[in-house]
Amino acid sequence: MWFAIIGTDVPDSLERRKSVRPAHIERLQKLLDEGRLFVAGAFPAIESEDPGPAGFTGSMILAQFASQAEAEAWAQADPYVAAGVYASVAIQPFRKALP
C-alpha cells in the first residue's frame, strides 16, 4: 500500500537539514531503486524553488510499504528524525485515484 509520510520541521531547521540531507536522500534513492517511491520533496517556507535562508517547513514522501507499521518504522529511522529536523511525523495510508 502507498503511505504519505509528512514531516513538519522544527523552527530554524535549515542547517540541521543540510547536515544530514545526503543520508536522507540515500534512503529515498533506495526506495526509488526498489520501485517503491512515487514522489518526495520539501515544503519551502516561502513561494520559491530555492527559499534560501527562509528554509523549509517540512517534507512529504509518498512511498509503498507492506504495512503502516513498516512505514512508521522506516520514517522513524530517517536521518531528519535523528538530527531533530522534524518536530513531528504523520503517516497516512494513501489510495491513488488520478492520474
PDB file of C-alpha atoms in Angstrom:
ATOM      1  CA  MET A   1       0.000   0.000   0.000  1.00  0.00           C
ATOM      2  CA  TRP A   2       1.032   3.601  -0.517  1.00  0.00           C
ATOM      3  CA  PHE A   3       1.662   5.791   2.524  1.00  0.00           C
ATOM      4  CA  ALA A   4       2.039   9.553   2.805  1.00  0.00           C
ATOM      5  CA  ILE A   5       4.758  10.491   5.262  1.00  0.00           C
ATOM      6  CA  ILE A   6       4.659  14.157   6.241  1.00  0.00           C
ATOM      7  CA  GLY A   7       7.362  15.582   8.449  1.00  0.00           C
ATOM      8  CA  THR A   8       6.914  19.021   9.997  1.00  0.00           C
ATOM      9  CA  ASP A   9      10.147  20.855  10.717  1.00  0.00           C
ATOM     10  CA  VAL A  10      11.172  22.495  13.952  1.00  0.00           C
ATOM     11  CA  PRO A  11      11.832  26.251  13.657  1.00  0.00           C
ATOM     12  CA  ASP A  12      15.203  27.142  12.125  1.00  0.00           C
ATOM     13  CA  SER A  13      15.829  23.620  10.823  1.00  0.00           C
ATOM     14  CA  LEU A  14      17.790  24.589   7.705  1.00  0.00           C
ATOM     15  CA  GLU A  15      21.325  23.906   8.984  1.00  0.00           C
ATOM     16  CA  ARG A  16      20.263  20.569  10.501  1.00  0.00           C
ATOM     17  CA  ARG A  17      18.566  19.672   7.225  1.00  0.00           C
ATOM     18  CA  LYS A  18      21.663  20.477   5.214  1.00  0.00           C
ATOM     19  CA  SER A  19      23.919  18.461   7.510  1.00  0.00           C
ATOM     20  CA  VAL A  20      22.031  15.172   7.084  1.00  0.00           C
ATOM     21  CA  ARG A  21      20.427  15.646   3.658  1.00  0.00           C
ATOM     22  CA  PRO A  22      22.835  13.261   1.845  1.00  0.00           C
ATOM     23  CA  ALA A  23      21.857  10.399   4.186  1.00  0.00           C
ATOM     24  CA  HIS A  24      18.160  11.312   3.843  1.00  0.00           C
ATOM     25  CA  ILE A  25      18.425  11.290   0.019  1.00  0.00           C
ATOM     26  CA  GLU A  26      20.321   7.975   0.084  1.00  0.00           C
ATOM     27  CA  ARG A  27      17.362   6.297   1.819  1.00  0.00           C
ATOM     28  CA  LEU A  28      14.925   7.805  -0.677  1.00  0.00           C
ATOM     29  CA  GLN A  29      17.106   6.636  -3.571  1.00  0.00           C
ATOM     30  CA  LYS A  30      16.909   3.092  -2.221  1.00  0.00           C
ATOM     31  CA  LEU A  31      13.093   3.260  -2.261  1.00  0.00           C
ATOM     32  CA  LEU A  32      13.240   4.658  -5.803  1.00  0.00           C
ATOM     33  CA  ASP A  33      15.591   1.883  -6.939  1.00  0.00           C
ATOM     34  CA  GLU A  34      13.149  -0.664  -5.493  1.00  0.00           C
ATOM     35  CA  GLY A  35      10.228   0.939  -7.373  1.00  0.00           C
ATOM     36  CA  ARG A  36       8.548   1.961  -4.104  1.00  0.00           C
ATOM     37  CA  LEU A  37       8.841   5.767  -4.280  1.00  0.00           C
ATOM     38  CA  PHE A  38       6.137   7.778  -6.022  1.00  0.00           C
ATOM     39  CA  VAL A  39       7.318  11.267  -5.032  1.00  0.00           C
ATOM     40  CA  ALA A  40       9.317  13.030  -2.344  1.00  0.00           C
ATOM     41  CA  GLY A  41      10.080  16.655  -1.672  1.00  0.00           C
ATOM     42  CA  ALA A  42      10.232  19.538   0.751  1.00  0.00           C
ATOM     43  CA  PHE A  43       7.825  22.370   1.565  1.00  0.00           C
ATOM     44  CA  PRO A  44       9.639  25.689   1.051  1.00  0.00           C
ATOM     45  CA  ALA A  45       8.892  28.270   3.743  1.00  0.00           C
ATOM     46  CA  ILE A  46       8.291  30.841   1.002  1.00  0.00           C
ATOM     47  CA  GLU A  47       6.982  30.615  -2.552  1.00  0.00           C
ATOM     48  CA  SER A  48      10.293  29.783  -4.196  1.00  0.00           C
ATOM     49  CA  GLU A  49      12.110  26.756  -5.613  1.00  0.00           C
ATOM     50  CA  ASP A  50      15.122  27.852  -3.563  1.00  0.00           C
ATOM     51  CA  PRO A  51      13.895  29.536  -0.378  1.00  0.00           C
ATOM     52  CA  GLY A  52      17.439  30.393   0.725  1.00  0.00           C
ATOM     53  CA  PRO A  53      17.717  31.238   4.420  1.00  0.00           C
ATOM     54  CA  ALA A  54      13.904  31.018   4.832  1.00  0.00           C
ATOM     55  CA  GLY A  55      14.391  27.249   4.658  1.00  0.00           C
ATOM     56  CA  PHE A  56      11.648  24.676   4.708  1.00  0.00           C
ATOM     57  CA  THR A  57       8.623  23.881   6.849  1.00  0.00           C
ATOM     58  CA  GLY A  58       8.616  20.143   6.259  1.00  0.00           C
ATOM     59  CA  SER A  59       8.711  17.297   3.772  1.00  0.00           C
ATOM     60  CA  MET A  60       6.398  14.807   2.114  1.00  0.00           C
ATOM     61  CA  ILE A  61       7.208  11.309   0.951  1.00  0.00           C
ATOM     62  CA  LEU A  62       4.741   9.102  -0.892  1.00  0.00           C
ATOM     63  CA  ALA A  63       6.055   5.550  -0.857  1.00  0.00           C
ATOM     64  CA  GLN A  64       4.947   1.942  -0.818  1.00  0.00           C
ATOM     65  CA  PHE A  65       5.255  -0.198   2.308  1.00  0.00           C
ATOM     66  CA  ALA A  66       3.842  -3.585   3.294  1.00  0.00           C
ATOM     67  CA  SER A  67       2.074  -2.102   6.334  1.00  0.00           C
ATOM     68  CA  GLN A  68       1.520   1.007   8.430  1.00  0.00           C
ATOM     69  CA  ALA A  69       3.952  -0.404  10.990  1.00  0.00           C
ATOM     70  CA  GLU A  70       6.652  -0.771   8.331  1.00  0.00           C
ATOM     71  CA  ALA A  71       6.044   2.798   7.101  1.00  0.00           C
ATOM     72  CA  GLU A  72       6.258   4.108  10.667  1.00  0.00           C
ATOM     73  CA  ALA A  73       9.468   2.211  11.387  1.00  0.00           C
ATOM     74  CA  TRP A  74      11.039   3.470   8.153  1.00  0.00           C
ATOM     75  CA  ALA A  75      10.015   7.059   8.912  1.00  0.00           C
ATOM     76  CA  GLN A  76      11.323   6.961  12.488  1.00  0.00           C
ATOM     77  CA  ALA A  77      14.724   5.734  11.208  1.00  0.00           C
ATOM     78  CA  ASP A  78      15.115   8.764   8.922  1.00  0.00           C
ATOM     79  CA  PRO A  79      18.218  10.920   9.471  1.00  0.00           C
ATOM     80  CA  TYR A  80      15.991  14.008   9.694  1.00  0.00           C
ATOM     81  CA  VAL A  81      14.294  12.478  12.746  1.00  0.00           C
ATOM     82  CA  ALA A  82      17.617  11.579  14.365  1.00  0.00           C
ATOM     83  CA  ALA A  83      19.015  15.071  13.723  1.00  0.00           C
ATOM     84  CA  GLY A  84      15.962  16.797  15.189  1.00  0.00           C
ATOM     85  CA  VAL A  85      14.847  18.364  11.893  1.00  0.00           C
ATOM     86  CA  TYR A  86      11.264  17.187  12.353  1.00  0.00           C
ATOM     87  CA  ALA A  87       9.064  18.287  15.233  1.00  0.00           C
ATOM     88  CA  SER A  88       6.537  15.648  14.193  1.00  0.00           C
ATOM     89  CA  VAL A  89       5.914  12.983  11.568  1.00  0.00           C
ATOM     90  CA  ALA A  90       2.438  11.936  10.398  1.00  0.00           C
ATOM     91  CA  ILE A  91       1.838   8.787   8.371  1.00  0.00           C
ATOM     92  CA  GLN A  92      -1.375   8.126   6.496  1.00  0.00           C
ATOM     93  CA  PRO A  93      -2.394   5.307   4.153  1.00  0.00           C
ATOM     94  CA  PHE A  94      -2.897   6.696   0.649  1.00  0.00           C
ATOM     95  CA  ARG A  95      -5.003   5.413  -2.217  1.00  0.00           C
ATOM     96  CA  LYS A  96      -4.058   6.883  -5.573  1.00  0.00           C
ATOM     97  CA  ALA A  97      -7.013   7.907  -7.727  1.00  0.00           C
ATOM     98  CA  LEU A  98      -5.514  10.001 -10.562  1.00  0.00           C
ATOM     99  CA  PRO A  99      -3.640  10.107 -12.873  1.00  0.00           C
TER     100      PRO A  99
END
